Coordinates of C-alpha atoms in Angstrom, one line a residue:
M1 CA 11.4 77.9 -40.7
Q2 CA 14.0 79.1 -38.2
S3 CA 12.6 82.8 -38.9
S4 CA 9.0 81.3 -37.8
G5 CA 10.4 79.9 -34.6
K6 CA 12.0 83.2 -33.3
I7 CA 9.0 85.0 -34.1
Y8 CA 7.0 82.7 -31.9
Q9 CA 9.8 82.2 -29.1
W10 CA 9.5 86.4 -28.9
S11 CA 5.7 86.2 -28.7
I12 CA 5.5 84.1 -25.7
N13 CA 8.2 86.2 -24.2
I14 CA 6.2 89.3 -24.8
V15 CA 3.2 87.7 -23.6
M16 CA 5.0 86.5 -20.4
L17 CA 6.4 89.9 -19.6
L18 CA 3.0 91.2 -20.1
F19 CA 1.3 88.5 -17.7
T20 CA 4.3 89.5 -15.4
L21 CA 3.9 93.1 -15.2
F22 CA 0.0 92.8 -14.7
C23 CA 1.2 90.8 -11.8
V24 CA 3.6 92.9 -10.6
L25 CA 1.6 96.7 -11.2
P26 CA -0.4 96.0 -8.5
F27 CA 1.9 96.0 -5.9
W28 CA 4.1 98.4 -6.9
L29 CA 0.8 100.6 -7.0
L30 CA -0.1 99.3 -3.4
F31 CA 3.9 100.5 -2.2
S32 CA 3.7 103.3 -4.2
G33 CA 0.3 105.1 -2.4
S34 CA 1.4 103.8 0.8
L35 CA 4.1 106.4 0.4
T36 CA 2.3 109.2 -1.0
D37 CA 0.6 112.3 0.7
D38 CA -2.7 111.7 1.9
M39 CA -3.9 114.8 0.0
E40 CA -2.3 114.0 -3.1
L41 CA -4.1 110.7 -3.0
V42 CA -7.2 112.4 -2.7
R43 CA -7.1 115.1 -5.2
N44 CA -5.1 112.8 -7.7
G45 CA -6.1 109.1 -6.8
Y46 CA -3.4 106.8 -6.9
A47 CA -0.2 106.6 -8.7
F48 CA 2.7 104.5 -10.0
F49 CA 5.2 107.4 -9.0
P50 CA 3.6 110.0 -6.5
D51 CA 4.3 113.5 -6.7
R52 CA 4.6 113.9 -2.9
L53 CA 6.5 111.2 -0.9
S54 CA 5.4 110.8 2.7
L55 CA 5.7 108.5 5.4
T56 CA 2.7 109.8 7.5
A57 CA 0.6 106.7 7.3
Y58 CA 3.9 104.7 8.6
G59 CA 4.5 107.0 11.0
Y60 CA 0.8 106.7 12.6
L61 CA 1.0 102.9 12.4
W62 CA 4.6 103.3 14.1
N63 CA 2.7 104.7 17.4
T64 CA 1.0 101.0 18.0
S65 CA 4.4 99.4 17.0
T66 CA 4.2 97.3 20.1
D67 CA 0.6 96.3 19.5
I68 CA 1.7 95.4 15.7
A69 CA 4.7 93.7 17.0
R70 CA 2.9 91.3 18.9
A71 CA 0.1 90.6 16.6
Y72 CA 3.0 89.9 14.3
G73 CA 4.3 87.0 16.6
I74 CA 0.6 85.8 16.8
T75 CA 0.2 85.4 13.5
I76 CA 3.3 83.9 13.1
L77 CA 2.8 81.5 15.9
T78 CA -0.5 80.6 14.4
T79 CA 0.7 80.4 11.3
V80 CA 3.8 78.0 11.8
V81 CA 1.5 76.1 14.3
G82 CA -1.5 75.8 11.7
T83 CA 0.1 74.7 8.5
T84 CA 2.5 72.5 10.6
F85 CA -0.7 70.5 12.2
G86 CA -2.8 71.0 8.7
L87 CA -0.3 69.6 6.7
S88 CA 0.4 66.5 9.0
L89 CA -3.2 65.8 9.5
T90 CA -3.5 66.2 5.8
A91 CA -1.0 64.0 4.6
M92 CA -2.3 61.5 7.1
L93 CA -5.7 60.9 6.0
A94 CA -5.0 61.8 2.5
Y95 CA -2.4 58.9 2.3
P96 CA -4.6 55.9 3.1
L97 CA -7.2 57.4 0.9
S98 CA -4.8 57.1 -2.2
R99 CA -4.3 52.7 -1.4
T100 CA -6.7 50.8 -3.0
E101 CA -6.7 48.1 -0.3
M102 CA -8.1 50.1 2.1
P103 CA -11.6 49.3 3.5
F104 CA -14.3 51.9 2.9
R105 CA -12.4 54.0 0.8
N106 CA -14.8 55.2 -1.4
G107 CA -17.3 55.9 1.5
L108 CA -14.8 58.0 3.0
A109 CA -13.6 60.2 0.3
F110 CA -17.2 60.8 -0.5
F111 CA -17.2 62.3 3.2
V112 CA -14.5 64.5 2.4
F113 CA -16.2 65.8 -0.8
F114 CA -19.1 66.3 1.2
T115 CA -17.9 69.0 3.5
M116 CA -16.3 70.9 0.3
L117 CA -20.3 71.3 -0.8
F118 CA -21.9 71.9 3.0
N119 CA -21.1 72.7 6.5
G120 CA -23.0 73.0 9.8
G121 CA -23.4 77.1 9.6
L122 CA -22.1 79.9 11.1
V123 CA -24.2 79.7 14.1
P124 CA -23.7 76.3 15.0
N125 CA -19.9 76.3 14.7
Y126 CA -20.0 79.2 17.2
L127 CA -21.9 77.5 19.7
L128 CA -19.9 74.5 19.5
Y129 CA -16.2 75.8 19.5
T130 CA -17.6 78.6 22.3
N131 CA -19.7 76.4 24.3
Y132 CA -18.2 72.9 24.4
F133 CA -14.2 73.4 22.8
D134 CA -14.2 76.8 24.7
L135 CA -11.8 78.2 21.9
K136 CA -13.4 81.6 22.9
N137 CA -10.7 84.4 23.4
T138 CA -7.7 81.5 23.0
L139 CA -4.9 81.2 20.5
M140 CA -6.4 77.6 19.7
A141 CA -9.4 79.9 18.3
L142 CA -7.4 80.7 15.5
I143 CA -6.0 77.7 14.4
I144 CA -8.6 75.1 14.9
P145 CA -12.0 76.5 13.4
G146 CA -12.4 76.3 9.5
L147 CA -8.5 76.3 8.9
L148 CA -6.9 73.1 10.4
M149 CA -8.4 70.4 7.5
N150 CA -9.7 71.4 3.9
G151 CA -11.1 68.9 1.8
F152 CA -9.8 70.4 -1.5
F153 CA -6.0 69.7 0.1
I154 CA -7.0 66.5 0.9
I155 CA -8.2 65.4 -2.3
L156 CA -5.3 67.2 -3.6
M157 CA -2.3 65.2 -2.1
R158 CA -4.5 62.0 -2.2
T159 CA -4.3 62.5 -5.8
F160 CA -0.5 62.9 -6.1
F161 CA -0.2 59.6 -3.7
A162 CA -2.4 57.9 -5.9
S163 CA -0.9 58.6 -9.5
S164 CA 3.0 59.8 -8.5
I165 CA 4.1 57.2 -5.8
P166 CA 5.2 54.1 -7.8
K167 CA 3.0 50.9 -6.0
A168 CA 6.4 49.0 -6.9
I169 CA 8.5 51.1 -4.4
I170 CA 5.6 50.5 -1.5
E171 CA 5.5 46.4 -2.2
S172 CA 8.9 46.2 -1.9
A173 CA 9.5 48.3 1.0
Y174 CA 6.6 45.3 2.5
I175 CA 8.8 42.4 1.1
D176 CA 12.0 43.8 3.0
G177 CA 9.2 43.9 6.1
A178 CA 8.3 47.8 6.7
K179 CA 5.3 48.7 8.5
E180 CA 2.8 51.5 7.5
W181 CA 4.5 54.1 9.3
K182 CA 7.7 53.6 8.4
I183 CA 7.0 53.1 4.5
F184 CA 4.6 56.2 5.2
L185 CA 7.4 58.5 6.9
Q186 CA 10.6 57.6 5.2
I187 CA 9.5 56.9 1.3
V188 CA 6.4 58.1 1.0
L189 CA 6.7 61.6 2.5
P190 CA 10.8 62.3 0.9
L191 CA 8.7 61.8 -2.5
S192 CA 6.2 64.0 -1.8
T193 CA 7.9 67.2 -1.3
P194 CA 6.2 69.2 -4.5
V195 CA 2.4 68.4 -3.6
L196 CA 3.9 68.8 0.1
A197 CA 5.4 72.5 -0.5
T198 CA 2.3 73.3 -2.5
V199 CA -0.3 72.5 0.1
G200 CA 1.9 74.3 2.6
L201 CA 2.2 77.0 1.2
F202 CA -2.2 77.2 0.8
Y203 CA -2.6 76.8 4.6
T204 CA 0.3 79.5 5.3
I205 CA -1.6 81.9 3.0
L206 CA -4.8 80.9 4.6
Y207 CA -3.1 81.4 8.2
W208 CA -1.8 84.3 7.3
N209 CA -4.6 86.1 5.8
D210 CA -7.6 84.9 7.9
W211 CA -9.2 88.1 10.2
F212 CA -12.8 86.3 10.0
N213 CA -12.0 83.7 12.8
G214 CA -10.4 86.7 15.2
L215 CA -13.6 88.7 14.3
I216 CA -16.5 85.6 15.4
Y217 CA -14.3 84.1 18.1
L218 CA -11.9 86.8 19.8
T219 CA -13.1 90.0 22.1
D220 CA -9.7 90.1 24.2
S221 CA -7.5 92.2 22.0
R222 CA -4.1 90.5 23.6
Y223 CA -5.0 87.7 20.8
Y224 CA -5.6 89.8 17.9
S225 CA -3.9 88.8 15.0
L226 CA -2.1 91.1 12.3
Q227 CA -5.3 90.9 10.1
N228 CA -7.4 91.5 13.1
L229 CA -5.6 94.3 14.7
L230 CA -5.0 96.1 11.4
N231 CA -8.5 95.8 10.7
R232 CA -9.5 97.4 14.0
I233 CA -7.0 100.1 13.5
L234 CA -8.8 101.1 10.4
L235 CA -12.2 101.3 12.1
D236 CA -11.5 102.9 15.1
V237 CA -9.7 105.9 12.6
Q238 CA -12.9 105.7 10.3
F239 CA -15.5 105.7 13.8
L240 CA -13.3 108.7 14.4
Q241 CA -13.7 110.6 11.6
N242 CA -17.4 110.0 11.0
S243 CA -18.7 110.6 14.6
T244 CA -16.5 113.2 16.1
Q245 CA -18.1 116.7 16.5
A246 CA -16.8 119.5 14.6
G247 CA -14.1 121.1 16.5
S248 CA -13.5 118.8 19.4
R249 CA -9.9 118.2 20.2
A250 CA -10.4 114.3 19.0
A251 CA -12.3 115.8 15.6
E252 CA -9.5 117.5 14.8
F253 CA -7.0 114.6 15.3
A254 CA -9.0 112.1 13.3
A255 CA -9.2 114.4 10.3
N256 CA -5.1 114.8 10.5
I257 CA -5.0 110.5 10.1
P258 CA -4.1 109.8 6.6
L259 CA -6.8 107.5 6.0
A260 CA -6.5 106.8 2.5
S261 CA -2.9 106.3 2.6
M262 CA -2.8 104.1 6.3
R263 CA -5.3 102.0 4.1
M264 CA -2.1 101.2 1.3
A265 CA 0.9 101.1 4.4
M266 CA -1.7 98.5 6.2
A267 CA -1.9 96.2 3.1
A268 CA 1.4 96.3 2.5
I269 CA 2.6 95.6 6.0
G270 CA 0.3 92.5 6.1
V271 CA 1.5 91.4 2.4
V272 CA 5.5 92.1 2.5
P273 CA 6.2 88.5 4.5
L274 CA 4.2 86.5 2.1
L275 CA 5.7 88.1 -1.1
L276 CA 9.3 86.6 0.9
A277 CA 8.3 83.6 1.6
Y278 CA 6.9 82.9 -1.8
P279 CA 10.2 82.8 -3.7
F280 CA 11.1 79.7 -1.6
F281 CA 8.2 77.6 -2.4
Q282 CA 7.9 78.3 -6.3
K283 CA 9.9 75.8 -7.7
Y284 CA 7.8 73.4 -5.7
F285 CA 4.4 74.9 -6.5
V286 CA 3.7 74.3 -10.0
K287 CA 5.2 70.9 -10.1
G288 CA 3.0 69.5 -6.8
L289 CA -0.5 71.7 -8.3
T290 CA -0.3 70.1 -12.0
I291 CA 0.6 66.1 -10.9
G292 CA -1.3 66.4 -8.2
A293 CA -4.4 67.3 -10.5
V294 CA -3.7 65.3 -13.2
K295 CA -6.2 62.0 -12.5
G296 CA -9.2 61.7 -10.0

């Protein structure tokens, strides 16, 4: 009996180890490719241990370090502001929807769910945000359209509030004379740390990786986020390599740019902050996601 238990435990450990390797190896390949000589990548493809190390890709990106630093600042600002406001608005809508005594609760919940299935379309959204809200070429264009509120996050948080916050605590607070805002801020939110951290991580990833809003609503490079700037650099390099005439100085410059390794270096620059931030959310992530998904 004891022997079979050990075999089972070893089997689970091996499976989890393999799963961890499958998660880590793509990032290892990413960083390895960014440090590999471009000609080596063209000849032999990507490898976990490069034969010829090269920092050329990072050297070319260093030439645009001022723009990258500004784009980093814009991305950090929009991520912090967007996550803060998105998380606050989501919690303030999800909590009333979790209260059974709220009038029209089911109708409002259906309205939230409806937004997960249908939207107004790209052209109406663009006209609305540019002509009526005047968000074009502003930082708000990176925060509000399509990202500030999310129906799935609202339902996830509503389910957590309904299934994990004891009603007896809220009723006792009522008896002691507490009002709704005090109950929400001093009782409900402190008990909801797992789901707040989980949804906060989701919002952080959405805002950090977003490039679509910048592509649609921005034409001024001063407001480019990190993803938009890296994408624009890559497109510019590809344009130079494909469009310049042979023998010209621009063609020679473009031919020497390590495009393959530069792609990997750009991805590495974009993903490193998320890799550093994830361990701080990890202990809340699984708990908040599973508890919030138990009941509908």
